């Protein structure tokens, strides 16, 4: 981890953040390379947003070193603020203003000259397909449109790095796919580094590299393919009449651990499922009710590393307040 | 420097734009003063004759500057306090990652809230002919100046509180235990020089008392109702504003 590389646009070393004795971020170290899509993957409350907030100068750190574009996060906040674009987890648009006005205010704050600002507003709106609605109040926008406008706004001042904190949270699956399409399109058309977080496993597959984060620690960091390769082959899920006996048998013939899965199923990993399954069914001492095989996903990687699945936990008070505020802001 | 001025202007402009887009709020701003002045005020005024003594008409006149002050108080306070949720869930969060200093944000917010409060106060001032209170141009502009100063004082109080509290619940508590007492003990609804001693003492440390006094002095021009000289009112209001805006900027700039 000690490689001093000029291509590193973000360097985080031994970062710790404590809230009243609680370690939200627990000694993490990682780097983000220029022009890559870097993903933070982990359940709610893992420390993703806290880390992002520290990197983008919104939160102070307890200890550790963070540099971004060569600027120190503790000492050169304004330099950092100039080179980052931010799309927050919670909507931060002013919904009583139009899309153009939201962009205009943003541009003023970044000191973009008026004429340039006008051109760029058109350009970014075009990119996220909102040109036709640019003069509508944001309160008339759908969730997906708001998110697209926020992405456009984050790009307005041509940042070197764009942060996307849970960009698809609270959107329906179809809209979520569209948002990712925009992000991929953006990556193709501009030289920009993208740092995103998500707790939707499938969505982070577009990243060049992923850090899996849990309870404030990075527990794995690699390309999606390499992460999936850590799983020993294909995932097999079986529903049988007698799990205990079957588990013992599988352990004997494959040598791999067998886990209990949802709804009375058991799951395990084998190298080559297509030749394994016919042989297995023929020789099984127990009647098999159903069997399926699939390629490993990042969800399996997380399950393998932590023994838990990433899933929505009960909404905390803060989350429920957040939902209420969203409701309120719609009016 | 120029960048910071643009920052202040941007924050201010956003509040103003939001205000004039919010038609229900503008219409609603008529409701409360009308209720206080023509229902509560008239009711109390007519009770003078029941309990003996006249002066009902005088009471309404006395109350009028207080209602103007009330409008300024509530508008300015709530505008400033909107930082609480705006920072957590709204536009302000976006502003915090831009290269604009926290000081500019605070100043922009104070000026924005004060401008809106001044506009709302002016709307109430337009009711004066109904009470047969003559407002000349000279008085009108003086009142506007006083309103802006009072609004700034209240906005800075709001900013200081908003910087220390983080939740909506705390906000309710502050409204009930600070804002309402401040209003009742400001001399807006009844004279304070004849009440209980403790009320009199509290009113002396209440910045709003000086604001209401200044407003009453300028609008009614009646020396018997005046508590302090006008210059003293202005000095107190201005000092409180300066001290609290420094404190507010400091508190707001703190990072967690």
Coordinates of C-alpha atoms in Angstrom, one line a residue:
Chain A
X1 CA 0.0 0.0 0.0
X2 CA 3.0 2.3 0.1
X3 CA 3.3 3.0 -3.6
X4 CA 3.8 6.7 -4.1
X5 CA 2.2 7.0 -7.5
X6 CA 1.6 10.3 -9.2
X7 CA -1.5 8.9 -10.8
X8 CA -3.2 8.7 -7.5
X9 CA -5.8 11.4 -7.4
X10 CA -7.0 10.5 -3.9
X11 CA -4.8 9.1 -1.2
X12 CA -6.2 8.1 2.2
X13 CA -3.9 6.8 4.9
X14 CA -5.0 5.4 8.2
X15 CA -8.1 7.4 8.3
X16 CA -10.1 7.3 11.6
X17 CA -13.3 9.0 12.4
X18 CA -14.9 8.7 15.9
X19 CA -18.3 10.0 16.9
X20 CA -18.4 10.2 20.7
X21 CA -16.1 7.2 21.1
X22 CA -17.8 5.2 18.3
X23 CA -15.5 4.4 15.4
X24 CA -17.5 5.1 12.2
X25 CA -14.3 4.9 10.1
X26 CA -11.7 2.5 11.5
X27 CA -8.2 3.0 10.2
X28 CA -8.8 2.7 6.4
X29 CA -6.1 3.2 3.8
X30 CA -6.7 3.3 0.0
X31 CA -5.9 5.2 -3.1
X32 CA -8.0 6.2 -6.1
X33 CA -6.3 6.4 -9.5
X34 CA -6.9 9.2 -12.0
X35 CA -9.7 8.6 -14.4
X36 CA -11.0 5.4 -12.8
X37 CA -14.5 4.6 -11.5
X38 CA -13.9 3.7 -7.9
X39 CA -16.7 2.2 -5.8
X40 CA -17.4 1.9 -2.1
X41 CA -19.6 -1.0 -1.5
X42 CA -21.2 -1.8 1.9
X43 CA -24.3 -1.9 4.0
X44 CA -26.0 1.2 5.4
X45 CA -23.9 2.6 8.3
X46 CA -20.7 0.9 7.1
X47 CA -18.9 4.3 7.0
X48 CA -19.2 5.1 3.3
X49 CA -20.8 8.5 3.6
X50 CA -18.7 9.5 6.6
X51 CA -15.5 8.7 4.5
X52 CA -16.8 10.7 1.5
X53 CA -17.8 13.6 3.8
X54 CA -14.3 13.7 5.2
X55 CA -12.7 13.6 1.7
X56 CA -14.9 16.4 0.4
X57 CA -14.2 18.7 3.4
X58 CA -17.6 18.5 5.1
X59 CA -16.4 16.6 8.1
X60 CA -13.2 16.7 10.1
X61 CA -11.2 13.6 10.7
X62 CA -10.1 12.2 14.0
X63 CA -6.7 11.1 12.7
X64 CA -5.0 10.0 9.5
X65 CA -4.0 11.6 6.2
X66 CA -6.2 12.5 3.3
X67 CA -4.9 14.2 0.1
X68 CA -6.9 15.0 -3.0
X69 CA -5.3 16.2 -6.2
X70 CA -2.2 16.8 -4.1
X71 CA -4.1 19.0 -1.6
X72 CA -4.3 18.3 2.0
X73 CA -7.9 17.9 3.2
X74 CA -7.3 19.6 6.6
X75 CA -5.3 22.6 5.3
X76 CA -6.4 23.3 1.8
X77 CA -10.2 23.0 1.8
X78 CA -10.9 25.6 -0.8
X79 CA -8.5 24.1 -3.3
X80 CA -10.2 20.8 -2.8
X81 CA -13.7 22.2 -3.1
X82 CA -12.7 23.7 -6.4
X83 CA -11.8 20.4 -7.9
X84 CA -14.6 18.2 -6.7
X85 CA -18.3 17.8 -7.8
X86 CA -20.7 16.3 -5.4
X87 CA -24.0 14.4 -5.7
X88 CA -25.3 13.8 -2.2
X89 CA -27.3 10.9 -0.9
X90 CA -30.2 13.3 0.0
X91 CA -31.5 15.7 -2.6
X92 CA -29.8 19.1 -2.3
X93 CA -31.6 21.0 -5.0
X94 CA -33.8 23.9 -4.3
X95 CA -37.1 22.7 -5.6
X96 CA -38.7 26.2 -5.6
X97 CA -36.2 27.2 -8.3
X98 CA -36.0 26.0 -11.9
X99 CA -33.3 23.7 -13.2
X100 CA -31.5 26.6 -14.9
X101 CA -31.7 28.7 -11.7
X102 CA -30.2 25.9 -9.7
X103 CA -27.4 25.7 -12.1
X104 CA -27.0 29.5 -12.2
X105 CA -26.6 29.7 -8.4
X106 CA -24.2 26.8 -8.4
X107 CA -22.1 28.5 -11.1
X108 CA -22.1 31.8 -9.2
X109 CA -20.7 30.1 -6.2
X110 CA -17.9 28.7 -8.2
X111 CA -17.2 32.0 -9.8
X112 CA -17.9 30.9 -13.4
X113 CA -18.2 33.9 -15.7
X114 CA -21.7 34.5 -16.8
X115 CA -21.3 33.7 -20.5
X116 CA -19.4 30.5 -19.9
X117 CA -22.0 29.6 -17.3
X118 CA -24.8 29.9 -19.8
X119 CA -23.0 27.7 -22.3
X120 CA -22.1 25.1 -19.8
X121 CA -25.6 24.9 -18.3
X122 CA -26.9 24.1 -21.7
X123 CA -24.2 21.5 -22.2
X124 CA -24.7 19.6 -19.0
X125 CA -28.5 19.7 -19.3
X126 CA -28.2 18.3 -22.7
X127 CA -26.1 15.5 -21.4
X128 CA -28.7 14.4 -18.9
X129 CA -31.6 15.0 -21.3
X130 CA -33.2 17.7 -19.3
X131 CA -33.0 20.5 -21.8
X132 CA -36.7 20.5 -22.6
X133 CA -37.6 20.9 -18.9
X134 CA -34.9 23.5 -18.0
X135 CA -37.4 26.2 -17.1
X136 CA -39.6 24.1 -14.9
X137 CA -39.5 24.3 -11.2
X138 CA -37.6 21.4 -9.7
X139 CA -40.6 20.5 -7.5
X140 CA -42.4 19.3 -10.6
X141 CA -39.5 16.8 -11.4
X142 CA -39.6 13.1 -10.7
X143 CA -37.0 11.5 -8.5
X144 CA -34.9 10.3 -11.4
X145 CA -35.0 13.7 -13.1
X146 CA -33.9 15.4 -9.9
X147 CA -31.0 13.0 -9.6
X148 CA -30.0 13.7 -13.2
X149 CA -30.1 17.4 -12.6
X150 CA -27.9 16.9 -9.5
X151 CA -25.4 15.0 -11.6
X152 CA -25.5 17.8 -14.2
X153 CA -24.9 20.4 -11.5
X154 CA -22.0 18.4 -10.0
X155 CA -20.3 18.6 -13.5
X156 CA -21.0 22.3 -14.1
X157 CA -17.7 23.6 -12.8
X158 CA -15.7 20.8 -14.6
X159 CA -14.5 19.0 -11.5
X160 CA -11.6 16.6 -11.6
X161 CA -13.5 14.1 -9.4
X162 CA -17.2 13.5 -9.2
X163 CA -18.5 12.0 -6.0
X164 CA -21.8 10.1 -6.2
X165 CA -23.1 9.0 -2.8
X166 CA -25.8 6.4 -3.3
X167 CA -26.8 7.9 -6.6
X168 CA -29.7 5.5 -7.1
X169 CA -31.1 5.4 -3.6
X170 CA -34.9 5.6 -3.4
X171 CA -35.3 5.3 -7.2
X172 CA -37.2 2.5 -9.0
X173 CA -35.2 -0.2 -10.8
X174 CA -35.8 1.2 -14.3
X175 CA -34.7 4.7 -13.3
X176 CA -31.7 3.3 -11.5
X177 CA -30.6 1.6 -14.7
X178 CA -30.9 4.9 -16.6
X179 CA -28.9 6.7 -14.0
X180 CA -26.1 4.2 -14.4
X181 CA -26.3 4.6 -18.2
X182 CA -25.7 8.3 -17.7
X183 CA -22.8 7.7 -15.5
X184 CA -21.2 5.3 -18.0
X185 CA -21.8 7.7 -20.8
X186 CA -20.2 10.5 -18.8
X187 CA -17.2 8.4 -18.1
X188 CA -16.8 7.7 -21.8
X189 CA -17.1 11.4 -22.9
X190 CA -15.0 13.1 -20.2
X191 CA -11.7 12.6 -18.5
X192 CA -13.0 12.4 -15.0
X193 CA -12.5 10.3 -11.9
X194 CA -15.7 9.0 -10.4
X195 CA -16.0 8.0 -6.8
X196 CA -19.3 6.3 -5.9
X197 CA -20.9 4.5 -3.1
X198 CA -23.7 2.0 -3.2
X199 CA -25.2 -0.7 -1.2
X200 CA -26.8 -2.3 -4.3
X201 CA -24.2 -5.0 -5.1
X202 CA -25.1 -5.4 -8.8
X203 CA -24.7 -1.7 -9.5
X204 CA -21.1 -1.4 -8.5
X205 CA -20.0 -3.8 -11.2
X206 CA -19.4 -0.9 -13.5
X207 CA -16.5 0.2 -11.3
X208 CA -12.9 -0.3 -12.3
X209 CA -12.1 -1.1 -8.7
X210 CA -14.3 -1.7 -5.6
X211 CA -13.5 -1.4 -1.9
X212 CA -15.9 -3.5 0.2
X213 CA -16.4 -1.7 3.5
X214 CA -18.1 -3.1 6.6
X215 CA -18.2 -1.7 10.1
X216 CA -15.8 1.1 9.2
X217 CA -13.1 -1.2 7.8
X218 CA -12.1 -2.0 4.2
X219 CA -12.3 -5.8 4.0
X220 CA -11.4 -6.2 0.4
X221 CA -10.3 -4.0 -2.5
X222 CA -9.9 -5.2 -6.1
X223 CA -11.5 -5.2 -9.5
X224 CA -15.0 -6.8 -9.6
X225 CA -13.7 -9.8 -11.5
X226 CA -10.9 -10.5 -9.1
X227 CA -13.2 -10.1 -6.2
X228 CA -15.6 -12.7 -7.7
X229 CA -12.7 -15.0 -8.5
X230 CA -12.0 -15.2 -4.8
X231 CA -15.1 -17.4 -4.6
X232 CA -14.1 -20.9 -5.5
X233 CA -16.2 -21.3 -8.6
X234 CA -19.9 -21.5 -9.1
X235 CA -22.6 -21.1 -6.5
X236 CA -24.9 -24.1 -6.1
X237 CA -28.2 -23.9 -4.2
X238 CA -30.1 -27.0 -3.3
X239 CA -33.5 -27.7 -1.8
X240 CA -33.6 -31.3 -0.4
X241 CA -35.6 -33.6 1.8
X242 CA -32.9 -34.0 4.4
X243 CA -30.4 -31.2 4.6
X244 CA -28.2 -32.5 7.5
X245 CA -27.4 -35.7 5.7
X246 CA -26.9 -34.0 2.4
X247 CA -24.6 -31.4 3.9
X248 CA -22.4 -34.1 5.3
X249 CA -22.3 -35.9 1.9
X250 CA -21.4 -32.7 0.0
X251 CA -18.6 -31.9 2.4
X252 CA -17.2 -35.4 1.8
X253 CA -17.2 -35.3 -2.0
X254 CA -16.3 -31.6 -2.6
X255 CA -14.4 -30.6 0.6
X256 CA -16.0 -27.2 0.5
X257 CA -18.1 -25.7 3.3
X258 CA -21.9 -25.9 3.0
X259 CA -24.0 -23.0 4.3
X260 CA -27.6 -22.6 5.1
X261 CA -29.3 -20.2 2.7
X262 CA -32.8 -18.7 2.6
X263 CA -36.0 -20.8 2.8
X264 CA -34.4 -24.1 3.9
X265 CA -32.0 -24.2 1.0
X266 CA -28.3 -25.0 1.4
X267 CA -25.5 -23.5 -0.7
X268 CA -21.9 -24.3 -1.5
X269 CA -19.3 -23.6 -4.2
X270 CA -17.8 -25.9 -6.8
X271 CA -15.3 -25.4 -9.6
X272 CA -17.2 -26.7 -12.5
X273 CA -21.0 -26.8 -12.0
X274 CA -22.0 -28.2 -15.4
X275 CA -20.1 -31.4 -15.0
X276 CA -20.7 -31.6 -11.2
X277 CA -24.5 -31.4 -11.2
X278 CA -25.5 -34.6 -13.3
X279 CA -23.0 -36.7 -11.4
X280 CA -24.2 -35.3 -8.1
X281 CA -27.9 -35.9 -8.7
X282 CA -27.2 -39.5 -9.7
X283 CA -25.2 -40.3 -6.6
X284 CA -27.0 -38.2 -4.0
X285 CA -28.1 -40.2 -0.9
X286 CA -31.0 -37.8 -0.4
X287 CA -33.9 -36.8 -2.7
X288 CA -33.1 -33.5 -4.4
X289 CA -36.2 -31.2 -4.8
X290 CA -34.5 -28.4 -6.7
X291 CA -31.0 -27.5 -7.7
X292 CA -29.6 -24.4 -9.3
X293 CA -26.1 -23.1 -10.3
X294 CA -25.0 -19.6 -11.0
X295 CA -21.9 -17.5 -11.4
X296 CA -20.8 -15.7 -8.2
X297 CA -21.9 -12.0 -7.7
X298 CA -20.5 -9.3 -5.5
X299 CA -23.3 -10.2 -3.1
X300 CA -21.7 -13.6 -2.7
X301 CA -18.3 -12.0 -2.1
X302 CA -19.7 -9.9 0.7
X303 CA -21.5 -12.9 2.2
X304 CA -18.3 -14.9 2.0
X305 CA -16.3 -12.1 3.7
X306 CA -18.7 -11.2 6.5
X307 CA -21.1 -14.1 6.8
X308 CA -24.0 -11.6 6.3
X309 CA -25.9 -10.4 3.4
X310 CA -26.1 -6.8 2.6
X311 CA -29.7 -5.8 3.2
X312 CA -31.7 -2.8 4.2
X313 CA -31.6 -2.5 8.0
X314 CA -34.4 -1.0 9.9
X315 CA -34.6 2.7 9.3
X316 CA -32.9 4.6 12.0
X317 CA -34.5 7.7 13.5
X318 CA -32.3 9.8 11.2
X319 CA -33.4 7.9 8.2
X320 CA -37.1 8.3 9.0
X321 CA -36.5 12.0 9.6
X322 CA -34.9 12.1 6.2
X323 CA -37.9 10.4 4.6
X324 CA -40.2 12.9 6.3
X325 CA -38.1 15.8 5.1
X326 CA -38.2 14.4 1.6
X327 CA -42.0 14.3 1.8
X328 CA -42.1 17.8 3.1
X329 CA -39.9 19.1 0.4
X330 CA -42.1 17.7 -2.3
X331 CA -44.8 20.3 -1.4
Chain B
X1 CA -13.0 39.3 -1.9
X2 CA -15.2 39.7 -5.0
X3 CA -15.8 35.9 -4.9
X4 CA -17.1 36.2 -1.3
X5 CA -19.4 39.1 -2.2
X6 CA -20.8 37.0 -5.0
X7 CA -21.3 34.3 -2.4
X8 CA -23.2 36.5 -0.1
X9 CA -25.3 37.8 -3.0
X10 CA -26.1 34.3 -4.2
X11 CA -27.3 33.1 -0.7
X12 CA -29.4 36.3 -0.4
X13 CA -30.9 36.1 -3.9
X14 CA -31.9 32.5 -3.4
X15 CA -33.9 33.4 -0.2
X16 CA -35.6 36.3 -2.0
X17 CA -36.5 34.1 -5.1
X18 CA -37.9 31.4 -2.9
X19 CA -39.9 34.0 -1.0
X20 CA -41.7 35.5 -4.0
X21 CA -42.4 32.1 -5.5
X22 CA -44.1 31.1 -2.3
X23 CA -47.5 32.8 -2.8
X24 CA -49.3 31.0 0.0
X25 CA -46.7 32.3 2.4
X26 CA -47.2 35.9 1.2
X27 CA -51.0 35.6 1.5
X28 CA -50.6 33.8 4.9
X29 CA -48.5 36.7 6.1
X30 CA -51.6 38.9 6.1
X31 CA -53.6 36.5 8.3
X32 CA -51.6 36.6 11.5
X33 CA -51.4 40.4 11.9
X34 CA -55.0 40.8 11.0
X35 CA -56.0 38.2 13.6
X36 CA -53.9 39.8 16.3
X37 CA -54.8 43.4 15.5
X38 CA -58.5 43.2 14.6
X39 CA -59.6 40.2 16.6
X40 CA -57.4 40.0 19.7
X41 CA -56.6 43.7 19.8
X42 CA -60.1 44.9 19.2
X43 CA -61.4 42.3 21.8
X44 CA -59.0 43.5 24.4
X45 CA -59.6 47.2 23.5
X46 CA -63.4 46.8 24.0
X47 CA -62.8 45.1 27.4
X48 CA -61.5 48.4 28.7
X49 CA -65.0 49.8 28.8
X50 CA -66.3 46.7 30.6
X51 CA -63.7 46.9 33.4
X52 CA -64.0 50.7 33.5
X53 CA -61.8 53.3 32.0
X54 CA -61.5 54.3 28.3
X55 CA -58.5 54.2 26.1
X56 CA -59.5 51.3 23.9
X57 CA -58.6 53.3 20.8
X58 CA -55.3 54.2 22.3
X59 CA -54.6 50.5 23.1
X60 CA -55.0 49.6 19.4
X61 CA -52.6 52.3 18.4
X62 CA -50.2 51.1 21.1
X63 CA -50.4 47.6 19.8
X64 CA -49.9 48.4 16.2
X65 CA -46.1 48.8 16.2
X66 CA -46.0 45.7 18.3
X67 CA -47.7 43.7 15.6
X68 CA -45.3 45.1 13.0
X69 CA -42.5 44.0 15.3
X70 CA -44.1 40.5 15.8
X71 CA -44.2 40.0 12.0
X72 CA -40.5 40.9 11.7
X73 CA -39.7 38.7 14.7
X74 CA -41.3 35.6 13.4
X75 CA -40.3 36.0 9.8
X76 CA -36.7 36.7 10.5
X77 CA -36.3 34.0 13.1
X78 CA -37.8 31.3 11.0
X79 CA -35.8 32.3 8.0
X80 CA -32.6 32.0 9.9
X81 CA -33.5 28.8 11.6
X82 CA -34.2 27.2 8.2
X83 CA -30.5 26.6 8.2
X84 CA -31.1 23.7 10.5
X85 CA -32.8 21.5 8.0
X86 CA -31.4 23.2 4.9
X87 CA -28.0 22.1 6.0
X88 CA -29.0 18.5 6.7
X89 CA -31.4 17.9 3.8
X90 CA -31.3 20.7 1.4
X91 CA -29.6 23.2 -0.8
X92 CA -27.3 24.5 1.9
X93 CA -25.5 21.2 2.0
X94 CA -24.5 21.8 -1.6
X95 CA -23.3 25.3 -0.7
X96 CA -21.1 23.9 2.0
X97 CA -18.9 22.0 -0.5
X98 CA -18.5 25.1 -2.8
X99 CA -15.4 27.3 -2.3
X100 CA -17.4 30.0 -0.4
X101 CA -16.4 30.8 3.1
X102 CA -18.8 30.0 6.0
X103 CA -18.8 33.7 6.9
X104 CA -20.3 34.6 3.5
X105 CA -23.0 32.0 4.0
X106 CA -23.9 33.3 7.4
X107 CA -24.0 36.9 6.2
X108 CA -26.0 36.0 3.1
X109 CA -28.5 34.1 5.2
X110 CA -28.8 37.0 7.7
X111 CA -29.4 39.5 4.9
X112 CA -31.8 37.3 3.1
X113 CA -34.0 36.6 6.2
X114 CA -33.8 40.3 7.2
X115 CA -34.9 41.5 3.7
X116 CA -37.9 39.2 3.7
X117 CA -38.8 40.2 7.3
X118 CA -38.7 43.8 6.2
X119 CA -41.0 43.2 3.3
X120 CA -43.4 41.3 5.5
X121 CA -43.3 44.1 8.1
X122 CA -44.0 46.7 5.4
X123 CA -47.1 44.8 4.4
X124 CA -48.4 45.1 7.9
X125 CA -47.5 48.7 8.0
X126 CA -49.9 49.2 5.1
X127 CA -52.8 48.6 7.6
X128 CA -52.0 51.8 9.4
X129 CA -54.8 53.9 7.6
X130 CA -57.4 51.5 9.1
X131 CA -56.3 52.5 12.5
X132 CA -56.0 56.1 11.5
X133 CA -52.3 56.2 12.2
X134 CA -50.7 58.8 9.9
X135 CA -47.6 57.4 8.2
X136 CA -45.7 60.1 6.3
X137 CA -42.9 59.2 3.8
X138 CA -40.3 60.2 6.3
X139 CA -41.8 57.9 9.0
X140 CA -42.2 55.2 6.4
X141 CA -38.5 55.1 5.6
X142 CA -37.4 55.4 9.2
X143 CA -39.6 52.4 10.1
X144 CA -38.1 50.4 7.2
X145 CA -34.6 51.1 8.6
X146 CA -35.6 50.1 12.1
X147 CA -37.4 47.0 10.8
X148 CA -34.2 45.9 8.9
X149 CA -32.1 46.5 12.0
X150 CA -34.5 44.5 14.3
X151 CA -34.7 41.8 11.6
X152 CA -30.9 41.5 11.6
X153 CA -30.7 41.2 15.3
X154 CA -33.3 38.5 15.4
X155 CA -31.7 36.7 12.4
X156 CA -28.4 36.6 14.2
X157 CA -30.1 35.0 17.3
X158 CA -31.6 32.5 14.9
X159 CA -28.2 31.7 13.4
X160 CA -26.5 31.2 16.7
X161 CA -29.3 28.8 17.8
X162 CA -29.3 27.0 14.5
X163 CA -25.6 26.4 14.8
X164 CA -25.9 24.7 18.1
X165 CA -29.1 22.7 17.7
X166 CA -29.3 19.9 15.2
X167 CA -32.8 18.5 15.3
X168 CA -36.3 19.6 14.5
X169 CA -37.4 18.6 18.0
X170 CA -35.0 21.1 19.6
X171 CA -36.4 23.6 17.2
X172 CA -39.9 23.2 18.7
X173 CA -38.6 23.6 22.2
X174 CA -36.8 26.8 21.3
X175 CA -40.0 28.2 19.7
X176 CA -42.0 27.6 22.8
X177 CA -39.5 28.5 25.5
X178 CA -37.6 31.3 23.8
X179 CA -39.4 32.8 21.0
X180 CA -42.9 33.2 22.6
X181 CA -41.5 34.6 25.9
X182 CA -39.4 37.0 23.9
X183 CA -42.4 38.2 22.1
X184 CA -44.7 38.5 25.2
X185 CA -42.0 40.2 27.2
X186 CA -41.0 42.7 24.6
X187 CA -43.7 45.3 25.2
X188 CA -45.4 44.4 21.9
X189 CA -48.8 43.6 23.4
X190 CA -48.8 45.5 26.7
X191 CA -46.7 48.2 28.3
X192 CA -43.9 46.9 30.4
X193 CA -43.2 49.8 32.8
X194 CA -46.3 49.0 34.9
X195 CA -46.0 45.2 35.2
X196 CA -44.4 43.0 37.8
X197 CA -40.8 43.7 38.7
X198 CA -39.4 40.4 37.2
X199 CA -41.1 41.0 34.0
X200 CA -39.6 44.4 33.8
X201 CA -36.1 43.0 34.5
X202 CA -36.5 40.3 31.8
X203 CA -37.7 42.8 29.3
X204 CA -34.6 44.9 29.8
X205 CA -32.4 42.0 28.7
X206 CA -34.6 41.1 25.8
X207 CA -33.2 42.6 22.6
X208 CA -36.7 42.7 21.1
X209 CA -37.9 45.2 23.7
X210 CA -35.5 47.8 22.2
X211 CA -36.7 46.9 18.7
X212 CA -40.4 47.3 19.6
X213 CA -39.6 50.5 21.5
X214 CA -37.8 52.0 18.5
X215 CA -40.6 51.0 16.2
X216 CA -43.2 52.5 18.5
X217 CA -41.2 55.7 18.9
X218 CA -40.9 56.2 15.2
X219 CA -44.5 55.1 14.2
X220 CA -46.5 56.8 17.0
X221 CA -44.2 59.7 17.9
X222 CA -45.8 59.7 21.4
X223 CA -43.1 60.5 24.2
X224 CA -45.3 59.0 27.0
X225 CA -45.1 55.5 25.4
X226 CA -41.4 55.7 24.8
X227 CA -39.2 53.7 27.2
X228 CA -35.7 54.6 26.0
X229 CA -34.2 57.3 23.8
X230 CA -34.2 56.2 20.1
X231 CA -30.4 56.3 19.9
X232 CA -30.1 53.9 22.8
X233 CA -32.5 51.4 21.1
X234 CA -30.3 51.6 18.0
X235 CA -27.1 51.2 19.8
X236 CA -28.4 48.1 21.8
X237 CA -29.7 46.5 18.6
X238 CA -26.6 47.1 16.6
X239 CA -24.3 45.9 19.3
X240 CA -26.3 42.7 19.8
X241 CA -26.2 42.1 16.1
X242 CA -22.5 42.6 15.8
X243 CA -21.6 40.4 18.7
X244 CA -24.1 37.6 17.8
X245 CA -23.1 37.5 14.1
X246 CA -19.5 37.0 15.1
X247 CA -20.5 34.3 17.5
X248 CA -22.9 32.8 14.9
X249 CA -20.2 32.7 12.2
X250 CA -17.8 31.1 14.6
X251 CA -20.3 28.4 15.7
X252 CA -21.4 27.8 12.1
X253 CA -17.9 27.4 10.8
X254 CA -17.0 24.7 13.4
X255 CA -16.6 21.3 11.8
X256 CA -17.9 18.2 13.4

